PDB file of C-alpha atoms in Angstrom:
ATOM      1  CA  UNK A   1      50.272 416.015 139.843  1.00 53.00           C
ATOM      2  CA  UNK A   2      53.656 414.165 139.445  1.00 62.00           C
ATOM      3  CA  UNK A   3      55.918 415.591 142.567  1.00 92.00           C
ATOM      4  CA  UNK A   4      57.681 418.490 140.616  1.00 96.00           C
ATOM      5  CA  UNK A   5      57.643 422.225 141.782  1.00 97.00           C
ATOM      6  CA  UNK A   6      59.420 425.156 139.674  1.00 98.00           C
ATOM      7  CA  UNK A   7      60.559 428.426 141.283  1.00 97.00           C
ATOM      8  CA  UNK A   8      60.066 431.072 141.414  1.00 98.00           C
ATOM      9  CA  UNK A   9      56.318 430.891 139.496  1.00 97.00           C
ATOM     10  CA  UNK A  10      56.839 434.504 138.236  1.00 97.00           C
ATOM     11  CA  UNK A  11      59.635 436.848 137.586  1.00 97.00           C
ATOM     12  CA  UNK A  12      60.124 440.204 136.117  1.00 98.00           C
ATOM     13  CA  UNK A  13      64.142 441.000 135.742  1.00 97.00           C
ATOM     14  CA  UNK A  14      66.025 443.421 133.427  1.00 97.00           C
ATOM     15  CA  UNK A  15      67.637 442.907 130.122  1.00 97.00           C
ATOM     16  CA  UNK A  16      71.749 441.640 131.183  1.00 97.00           C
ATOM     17  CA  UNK A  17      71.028 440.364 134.394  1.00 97.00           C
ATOM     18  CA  UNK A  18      71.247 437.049 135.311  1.00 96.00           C
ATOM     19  CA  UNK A  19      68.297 434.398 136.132  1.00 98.00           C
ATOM     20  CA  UNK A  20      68.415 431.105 137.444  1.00 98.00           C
ATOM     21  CA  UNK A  21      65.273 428.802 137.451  1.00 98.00           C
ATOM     22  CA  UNK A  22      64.844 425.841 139.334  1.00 98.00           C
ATOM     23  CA  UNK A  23      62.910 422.945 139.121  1.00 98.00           C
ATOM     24  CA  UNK A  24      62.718 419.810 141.813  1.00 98.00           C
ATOM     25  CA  UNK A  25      61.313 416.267 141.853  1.00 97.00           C
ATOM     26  CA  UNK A  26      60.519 413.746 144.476  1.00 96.00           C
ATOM     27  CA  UNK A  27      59.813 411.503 141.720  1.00 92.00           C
ATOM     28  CA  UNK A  28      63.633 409.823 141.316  1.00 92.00           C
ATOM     29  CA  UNK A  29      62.964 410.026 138.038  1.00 92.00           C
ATOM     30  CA  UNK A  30      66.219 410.017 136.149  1.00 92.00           C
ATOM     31  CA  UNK A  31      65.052 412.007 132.802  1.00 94.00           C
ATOM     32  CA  UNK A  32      64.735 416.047 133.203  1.00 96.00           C
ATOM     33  CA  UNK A  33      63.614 418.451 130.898  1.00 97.00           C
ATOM     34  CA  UNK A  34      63.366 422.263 130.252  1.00 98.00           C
ATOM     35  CA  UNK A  35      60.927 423.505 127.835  1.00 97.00           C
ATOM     36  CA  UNK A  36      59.863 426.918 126.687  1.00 97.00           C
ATOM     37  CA  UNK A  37      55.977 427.949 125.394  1.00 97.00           C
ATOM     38  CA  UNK A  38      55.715 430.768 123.288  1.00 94.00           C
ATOM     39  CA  UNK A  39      52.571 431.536 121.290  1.00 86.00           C
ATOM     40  CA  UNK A  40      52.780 430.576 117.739  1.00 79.00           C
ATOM     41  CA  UNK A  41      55.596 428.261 118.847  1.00 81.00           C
ATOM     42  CA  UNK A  42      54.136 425.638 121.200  1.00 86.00           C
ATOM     43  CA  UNK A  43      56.355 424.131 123.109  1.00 93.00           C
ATOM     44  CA  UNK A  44      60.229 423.840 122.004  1.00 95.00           C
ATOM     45  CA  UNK A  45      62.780 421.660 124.080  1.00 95.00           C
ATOM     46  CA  UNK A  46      65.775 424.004 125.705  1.00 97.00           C
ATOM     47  CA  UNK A  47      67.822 421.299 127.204  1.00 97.00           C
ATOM     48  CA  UNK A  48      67.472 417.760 129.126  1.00 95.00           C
ATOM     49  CA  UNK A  49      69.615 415.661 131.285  1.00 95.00           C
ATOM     50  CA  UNK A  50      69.492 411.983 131.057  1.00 92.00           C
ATOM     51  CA  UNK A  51      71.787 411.690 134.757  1.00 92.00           C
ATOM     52  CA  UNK A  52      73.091 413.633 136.867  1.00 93.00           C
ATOM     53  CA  UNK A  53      75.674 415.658 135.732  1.00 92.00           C
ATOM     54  CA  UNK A  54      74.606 414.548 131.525  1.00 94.00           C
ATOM     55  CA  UNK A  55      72.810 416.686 129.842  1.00 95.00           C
ATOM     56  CA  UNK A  56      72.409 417.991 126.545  1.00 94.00           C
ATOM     57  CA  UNK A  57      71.222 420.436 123.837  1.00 95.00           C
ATOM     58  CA  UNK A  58      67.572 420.605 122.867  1.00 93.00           C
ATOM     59  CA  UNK A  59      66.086 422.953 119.813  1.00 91.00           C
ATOM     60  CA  UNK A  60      66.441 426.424 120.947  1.00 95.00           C
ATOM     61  CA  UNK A  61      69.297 426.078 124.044  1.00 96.00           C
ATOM     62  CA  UNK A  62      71.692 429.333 122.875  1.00 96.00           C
ATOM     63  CA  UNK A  63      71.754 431.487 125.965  1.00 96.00           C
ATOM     64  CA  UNK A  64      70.730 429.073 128.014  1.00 98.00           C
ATOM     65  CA  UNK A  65      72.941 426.673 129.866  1.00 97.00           C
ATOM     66  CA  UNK A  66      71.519 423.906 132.715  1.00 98.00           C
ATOM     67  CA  UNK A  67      73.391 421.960 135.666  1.00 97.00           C
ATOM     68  CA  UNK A  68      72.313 418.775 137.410  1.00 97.00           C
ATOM     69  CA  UNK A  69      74.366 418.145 140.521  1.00 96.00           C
ATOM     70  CA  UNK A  70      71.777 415.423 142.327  1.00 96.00           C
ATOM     71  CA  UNK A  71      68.907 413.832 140.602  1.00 95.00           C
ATOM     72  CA  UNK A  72      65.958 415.836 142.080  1.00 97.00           C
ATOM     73  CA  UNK A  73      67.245 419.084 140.642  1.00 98.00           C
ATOM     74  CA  UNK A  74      67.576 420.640 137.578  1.00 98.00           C
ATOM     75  CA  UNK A  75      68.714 424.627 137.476  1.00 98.00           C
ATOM     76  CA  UNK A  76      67.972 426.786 133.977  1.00 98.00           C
ATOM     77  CA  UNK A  77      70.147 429.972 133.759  1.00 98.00           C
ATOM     78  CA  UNK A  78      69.982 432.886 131.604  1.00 97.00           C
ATOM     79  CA  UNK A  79      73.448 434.160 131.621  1.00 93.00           C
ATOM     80  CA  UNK A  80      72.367 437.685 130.371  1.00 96.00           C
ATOM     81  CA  UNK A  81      68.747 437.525 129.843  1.00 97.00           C
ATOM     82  CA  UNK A  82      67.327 439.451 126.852  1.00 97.00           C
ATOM     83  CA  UNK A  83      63.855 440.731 126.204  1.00 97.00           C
ATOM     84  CA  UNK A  84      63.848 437.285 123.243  1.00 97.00           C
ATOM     85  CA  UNK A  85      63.993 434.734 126.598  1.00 98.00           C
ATOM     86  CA  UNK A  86      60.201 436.318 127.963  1.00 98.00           C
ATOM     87  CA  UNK A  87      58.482 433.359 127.998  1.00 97.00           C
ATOM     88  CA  UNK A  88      56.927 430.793 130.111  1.00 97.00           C
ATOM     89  CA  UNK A  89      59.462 427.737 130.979  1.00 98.00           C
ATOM     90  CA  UNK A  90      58.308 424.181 131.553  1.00 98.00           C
ATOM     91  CA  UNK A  91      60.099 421.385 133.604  1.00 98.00           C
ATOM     92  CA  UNK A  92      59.386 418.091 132.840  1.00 96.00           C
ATOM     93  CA  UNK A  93      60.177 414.644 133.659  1.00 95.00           C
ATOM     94  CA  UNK A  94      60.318 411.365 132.492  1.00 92.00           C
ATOM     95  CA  UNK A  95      61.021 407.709 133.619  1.00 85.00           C
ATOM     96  CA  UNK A  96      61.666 406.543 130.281  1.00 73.00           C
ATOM     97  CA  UNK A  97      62.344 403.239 129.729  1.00 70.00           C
ATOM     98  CA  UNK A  98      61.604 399.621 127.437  1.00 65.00           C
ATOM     99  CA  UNK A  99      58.914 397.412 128.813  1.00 63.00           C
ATOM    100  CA  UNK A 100      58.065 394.264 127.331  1.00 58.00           C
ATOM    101  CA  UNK A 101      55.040 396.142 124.702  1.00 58.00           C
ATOM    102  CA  UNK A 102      57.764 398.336 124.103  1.00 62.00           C
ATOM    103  CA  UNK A 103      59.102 401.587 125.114  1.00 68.00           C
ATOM    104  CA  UNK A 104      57.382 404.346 126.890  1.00 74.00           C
ATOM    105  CA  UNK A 105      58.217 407.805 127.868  1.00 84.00           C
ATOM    106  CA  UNK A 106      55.755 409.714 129.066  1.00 90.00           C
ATOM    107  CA  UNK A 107      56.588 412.873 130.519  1.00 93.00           C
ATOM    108  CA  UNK A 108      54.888 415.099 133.587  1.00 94.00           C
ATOM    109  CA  UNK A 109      54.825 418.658 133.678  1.00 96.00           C
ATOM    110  CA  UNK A 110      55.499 421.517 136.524  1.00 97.00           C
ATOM    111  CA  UNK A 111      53.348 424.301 136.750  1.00 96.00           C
ATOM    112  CA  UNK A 112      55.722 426.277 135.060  1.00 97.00           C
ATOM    113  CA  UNK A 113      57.068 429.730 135.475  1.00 98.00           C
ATOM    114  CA  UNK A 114      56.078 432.937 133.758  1.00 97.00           C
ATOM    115  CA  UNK A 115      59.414 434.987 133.101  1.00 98.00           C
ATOM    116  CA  UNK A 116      59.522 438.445 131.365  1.00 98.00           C
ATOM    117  CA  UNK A 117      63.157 440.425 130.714  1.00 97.00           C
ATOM    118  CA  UNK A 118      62.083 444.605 130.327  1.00 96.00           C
TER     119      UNK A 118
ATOM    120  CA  UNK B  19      61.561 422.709 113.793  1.00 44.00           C
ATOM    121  CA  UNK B  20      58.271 421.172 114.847  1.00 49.00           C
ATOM    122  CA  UNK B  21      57.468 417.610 113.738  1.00 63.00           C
ATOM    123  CA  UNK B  22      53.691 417.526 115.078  1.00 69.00           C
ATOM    124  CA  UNK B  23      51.250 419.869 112.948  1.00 83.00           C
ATOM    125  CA  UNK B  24      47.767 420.091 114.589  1.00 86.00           C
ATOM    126  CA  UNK B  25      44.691 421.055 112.902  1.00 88.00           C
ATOM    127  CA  UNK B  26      42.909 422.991 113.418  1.00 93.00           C
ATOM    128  CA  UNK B  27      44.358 425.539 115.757  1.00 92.00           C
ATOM    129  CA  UNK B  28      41.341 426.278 117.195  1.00 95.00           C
ATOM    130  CA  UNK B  29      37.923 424.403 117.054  1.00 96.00           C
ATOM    131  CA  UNK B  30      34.903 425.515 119.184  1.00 97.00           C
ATOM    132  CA  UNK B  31      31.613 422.794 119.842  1.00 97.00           C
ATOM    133  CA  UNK B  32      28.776 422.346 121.780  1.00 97.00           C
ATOM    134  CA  UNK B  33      28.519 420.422 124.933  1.00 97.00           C
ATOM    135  CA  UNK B  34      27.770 416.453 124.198  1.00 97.00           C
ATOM    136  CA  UNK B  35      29.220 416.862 120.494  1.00 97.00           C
ATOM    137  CA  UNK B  36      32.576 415.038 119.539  1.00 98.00           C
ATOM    138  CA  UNK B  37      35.841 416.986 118.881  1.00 97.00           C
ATOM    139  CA  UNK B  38      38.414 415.668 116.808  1.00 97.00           C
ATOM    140  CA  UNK B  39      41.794 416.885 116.448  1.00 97.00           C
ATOM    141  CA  UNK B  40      44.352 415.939 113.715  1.00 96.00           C
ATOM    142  CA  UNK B  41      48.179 416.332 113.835  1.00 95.00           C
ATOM    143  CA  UNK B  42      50.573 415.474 111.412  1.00 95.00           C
ATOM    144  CA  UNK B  43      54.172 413.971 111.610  1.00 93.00           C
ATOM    145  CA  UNK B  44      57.643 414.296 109.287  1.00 91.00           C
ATOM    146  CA  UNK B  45      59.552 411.396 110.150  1.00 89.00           C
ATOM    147  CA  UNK B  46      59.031 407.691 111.165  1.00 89.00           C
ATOM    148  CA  UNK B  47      58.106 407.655 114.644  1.00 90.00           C
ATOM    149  CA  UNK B  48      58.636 405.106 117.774  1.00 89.00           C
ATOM    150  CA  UNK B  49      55.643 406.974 119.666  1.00 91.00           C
ATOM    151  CA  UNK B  50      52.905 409.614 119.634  1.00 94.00           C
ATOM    152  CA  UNK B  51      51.498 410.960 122.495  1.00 95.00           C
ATOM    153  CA  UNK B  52      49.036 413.690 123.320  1.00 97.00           C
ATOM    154  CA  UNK B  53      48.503 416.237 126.240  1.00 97.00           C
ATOM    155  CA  UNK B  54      46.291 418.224 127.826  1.00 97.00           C
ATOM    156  CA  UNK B  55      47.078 421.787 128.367  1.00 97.00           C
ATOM    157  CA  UNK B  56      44.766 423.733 130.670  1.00 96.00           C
ATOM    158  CA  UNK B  57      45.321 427.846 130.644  1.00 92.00           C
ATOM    159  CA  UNK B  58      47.754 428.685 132.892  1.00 89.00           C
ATOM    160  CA  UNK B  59      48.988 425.071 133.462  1.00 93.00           C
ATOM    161  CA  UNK B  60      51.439 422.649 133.120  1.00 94.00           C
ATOM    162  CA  UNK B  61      50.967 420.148 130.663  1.00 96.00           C
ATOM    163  CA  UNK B  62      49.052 416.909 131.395  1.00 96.00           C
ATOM    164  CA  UNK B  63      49.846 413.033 129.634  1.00 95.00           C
ATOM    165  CA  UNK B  64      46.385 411.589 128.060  1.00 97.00           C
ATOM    166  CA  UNK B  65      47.697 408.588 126.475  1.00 96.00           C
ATOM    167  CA  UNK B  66      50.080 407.010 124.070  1.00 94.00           C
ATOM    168  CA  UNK B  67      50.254 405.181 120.915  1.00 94.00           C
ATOM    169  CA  UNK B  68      53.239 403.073 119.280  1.00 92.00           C
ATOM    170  CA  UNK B  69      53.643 403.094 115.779  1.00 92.00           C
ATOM    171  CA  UNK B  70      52.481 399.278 115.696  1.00 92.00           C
ATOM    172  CA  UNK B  71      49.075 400.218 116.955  1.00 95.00           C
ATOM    173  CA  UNK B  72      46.775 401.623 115.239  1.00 97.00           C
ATOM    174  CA  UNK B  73      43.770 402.403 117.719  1.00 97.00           C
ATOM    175  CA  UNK B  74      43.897 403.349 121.197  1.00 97.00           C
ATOM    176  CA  UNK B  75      40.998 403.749 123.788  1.00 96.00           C
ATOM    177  CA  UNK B  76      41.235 405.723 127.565  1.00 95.00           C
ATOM    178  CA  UNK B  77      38.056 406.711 128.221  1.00 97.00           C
ATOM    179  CA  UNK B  78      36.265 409.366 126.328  1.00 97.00           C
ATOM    180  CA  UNK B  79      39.256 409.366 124.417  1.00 98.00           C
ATOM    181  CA  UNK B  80      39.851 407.620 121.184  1.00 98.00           C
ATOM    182  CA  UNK B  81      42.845 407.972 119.460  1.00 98.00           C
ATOM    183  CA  UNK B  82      44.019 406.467 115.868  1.00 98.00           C
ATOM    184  CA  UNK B  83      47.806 406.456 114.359  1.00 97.00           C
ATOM    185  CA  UNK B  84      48.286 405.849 110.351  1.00 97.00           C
ATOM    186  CA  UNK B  85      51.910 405.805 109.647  1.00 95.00           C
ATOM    187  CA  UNK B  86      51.707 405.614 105.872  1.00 95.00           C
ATOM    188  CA  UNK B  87      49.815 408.868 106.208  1.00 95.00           C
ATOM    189  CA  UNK B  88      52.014 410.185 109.100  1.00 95.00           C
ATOM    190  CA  UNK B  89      49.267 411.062 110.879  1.00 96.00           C
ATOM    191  CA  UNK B  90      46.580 410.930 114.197  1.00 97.00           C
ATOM    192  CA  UNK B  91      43.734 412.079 115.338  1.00 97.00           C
ATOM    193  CA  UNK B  92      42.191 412.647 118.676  1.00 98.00           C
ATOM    194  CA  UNK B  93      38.776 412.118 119.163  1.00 98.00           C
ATOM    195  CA  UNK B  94      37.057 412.817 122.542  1.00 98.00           C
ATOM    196  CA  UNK B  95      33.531 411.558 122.783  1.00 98.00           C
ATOM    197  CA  UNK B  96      30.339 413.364 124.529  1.00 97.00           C
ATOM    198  CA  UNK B  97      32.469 416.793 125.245  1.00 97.00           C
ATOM    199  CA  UNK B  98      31.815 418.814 128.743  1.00 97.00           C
ATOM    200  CA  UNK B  99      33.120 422.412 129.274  1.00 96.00           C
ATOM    201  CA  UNK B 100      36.095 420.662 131.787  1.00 96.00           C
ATOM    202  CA  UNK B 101      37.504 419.266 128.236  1.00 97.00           C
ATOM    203  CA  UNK B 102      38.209 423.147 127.314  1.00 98.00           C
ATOM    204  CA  UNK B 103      41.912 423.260 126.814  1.00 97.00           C
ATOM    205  CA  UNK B 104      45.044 423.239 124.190  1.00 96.00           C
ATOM    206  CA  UNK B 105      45.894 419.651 122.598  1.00 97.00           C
ATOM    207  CA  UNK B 106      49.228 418.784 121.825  1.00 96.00           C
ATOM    208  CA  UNK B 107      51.022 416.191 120.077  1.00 95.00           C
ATOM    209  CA  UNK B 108      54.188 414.848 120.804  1.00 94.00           C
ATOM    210  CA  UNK B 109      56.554 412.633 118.828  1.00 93.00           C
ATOM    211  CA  UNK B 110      59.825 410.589 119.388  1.00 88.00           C
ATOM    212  CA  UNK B 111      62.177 408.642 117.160  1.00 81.00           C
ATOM    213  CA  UNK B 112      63.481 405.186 118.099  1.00 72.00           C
ATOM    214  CA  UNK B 113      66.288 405.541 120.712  1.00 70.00           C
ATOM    215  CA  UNK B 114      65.504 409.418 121.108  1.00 73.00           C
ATOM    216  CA  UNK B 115      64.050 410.305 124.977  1.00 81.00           C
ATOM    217  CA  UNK B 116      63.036 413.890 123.790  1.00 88.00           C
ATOM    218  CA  UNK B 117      59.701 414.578 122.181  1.00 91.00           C
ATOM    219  CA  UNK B 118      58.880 417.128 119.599  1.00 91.00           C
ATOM    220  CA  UNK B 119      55.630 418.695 119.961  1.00 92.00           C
ATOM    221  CA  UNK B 120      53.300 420.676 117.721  1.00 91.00           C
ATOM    222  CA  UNK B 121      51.650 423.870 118.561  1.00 91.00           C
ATOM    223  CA  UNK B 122      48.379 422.558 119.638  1.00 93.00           C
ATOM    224  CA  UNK B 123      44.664 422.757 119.066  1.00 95.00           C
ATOM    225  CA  UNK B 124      42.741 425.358 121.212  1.00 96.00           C
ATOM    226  CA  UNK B 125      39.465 423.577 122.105  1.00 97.00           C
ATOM    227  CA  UNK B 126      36.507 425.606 123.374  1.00 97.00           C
ATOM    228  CA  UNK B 127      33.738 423.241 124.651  1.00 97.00           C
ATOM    229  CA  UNK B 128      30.237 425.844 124.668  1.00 95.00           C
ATOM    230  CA  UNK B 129      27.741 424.716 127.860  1.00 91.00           C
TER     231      UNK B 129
END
């Protein structure tokens, strides 16, 4: 696996309370992304950062904001988490960029991290 | 809203046989891509196709794009039960570094 760890791997919290998840990567790559599987859903982008300190808005990122402060980590956080946010979040990351076939952004996964809001 | 459509959701074959898996796109596309997701894990890059190619090899894997039809298919070759996993597609537009996936294709490979 690519060098990227998410933490914590699970966590149960309460409905209103506030939940930070973070995900770091030894890979200097300089594209981050959070993701969130649901079933029925797949996978649906939350938000990504291109740099540190730029990011921006994916498909589904109300209630969610994100912060990038150095290039190996990327923080989700659930102001107020509701019982709508139980899901299982994905980090990825990317080294996109424009080779001479073209360009090519492949993207590697973190194991992920299993949150449910009672 | 997802761009990628897989079909089927679910397919279930013997060991040795051939799966393929279809997914199906809205808009012009720069790539596709498809991944590997094994329960409980992260997902995992299998390969990548521009929307100038038309065939792609890695392996077992065989994988086809047809932009008039907005489609591709995934084919993987002499199955094993370690090839049990979801399939997902991923798109991107030109100048876009976020993907849009479909909801995937549960594959069951029977010993």
């Amino acid at each position: 696996d690519a060098g990227i760890t998410q933490s914590p791997r699970h966590k149960v919290t309460e409905t209103g309370t506030p939940v930070t998840l973070r995900c770091h990567q030894t890979e200097n790559h300089r594209y981050m992304y959070w993701y969130r599987q649901d079933p029925g859903h797949g996978l649906r982008l939350i938000h990504y950062s291109y740099g540190v300190k730029d990011t921006d808005k994916g498909e589904v990122s109300d209630g969610y904001s994100v912060s990038r402060s150095k290039t190996e980590d990327f923080l989700l956080t659930l102001e107020s988490a509701t019982s709508s946010q139980t899901s299982v979040y994905f980090c990825a990351i990317s080294d996109a960029g424009t080779s001479g076939r073209g360009t090519y952004n492949e993207q590697f996964f973190g194991p992920g991290t299993r949150l449910t809001v009672l | 809203s997802q761009q990628g459509e897989e079909d089927p959701q679910a397919l279930s074959i013997q060991e040795g046989e051939n799966a393929t898996m279809n997914c199906s796109y809205k808009t012009s596309i720069n790539n596709l891509q498809w991944y590997r997701q094994n329960s409980g894990r992260g997902l995992v890059h299998l390969i990548l196709i521009r929307s100038n190619e038309r065939e792609k090899h890695s392996g077992r894997l065989r994988v086809t794009l047809d932009t008039s039809k907005k489609s591709s298919s995934l084919l993987i070759t002499a199955s094993r039960a370690a090839d049990t996993a979801s399939y997902f597609c991923a798109t991107d537009t030109w100048g876009a570094q976020k993907l849009v996936f479909g909801q995937g294709t549960r594959l069951t490979i029977n010993p």
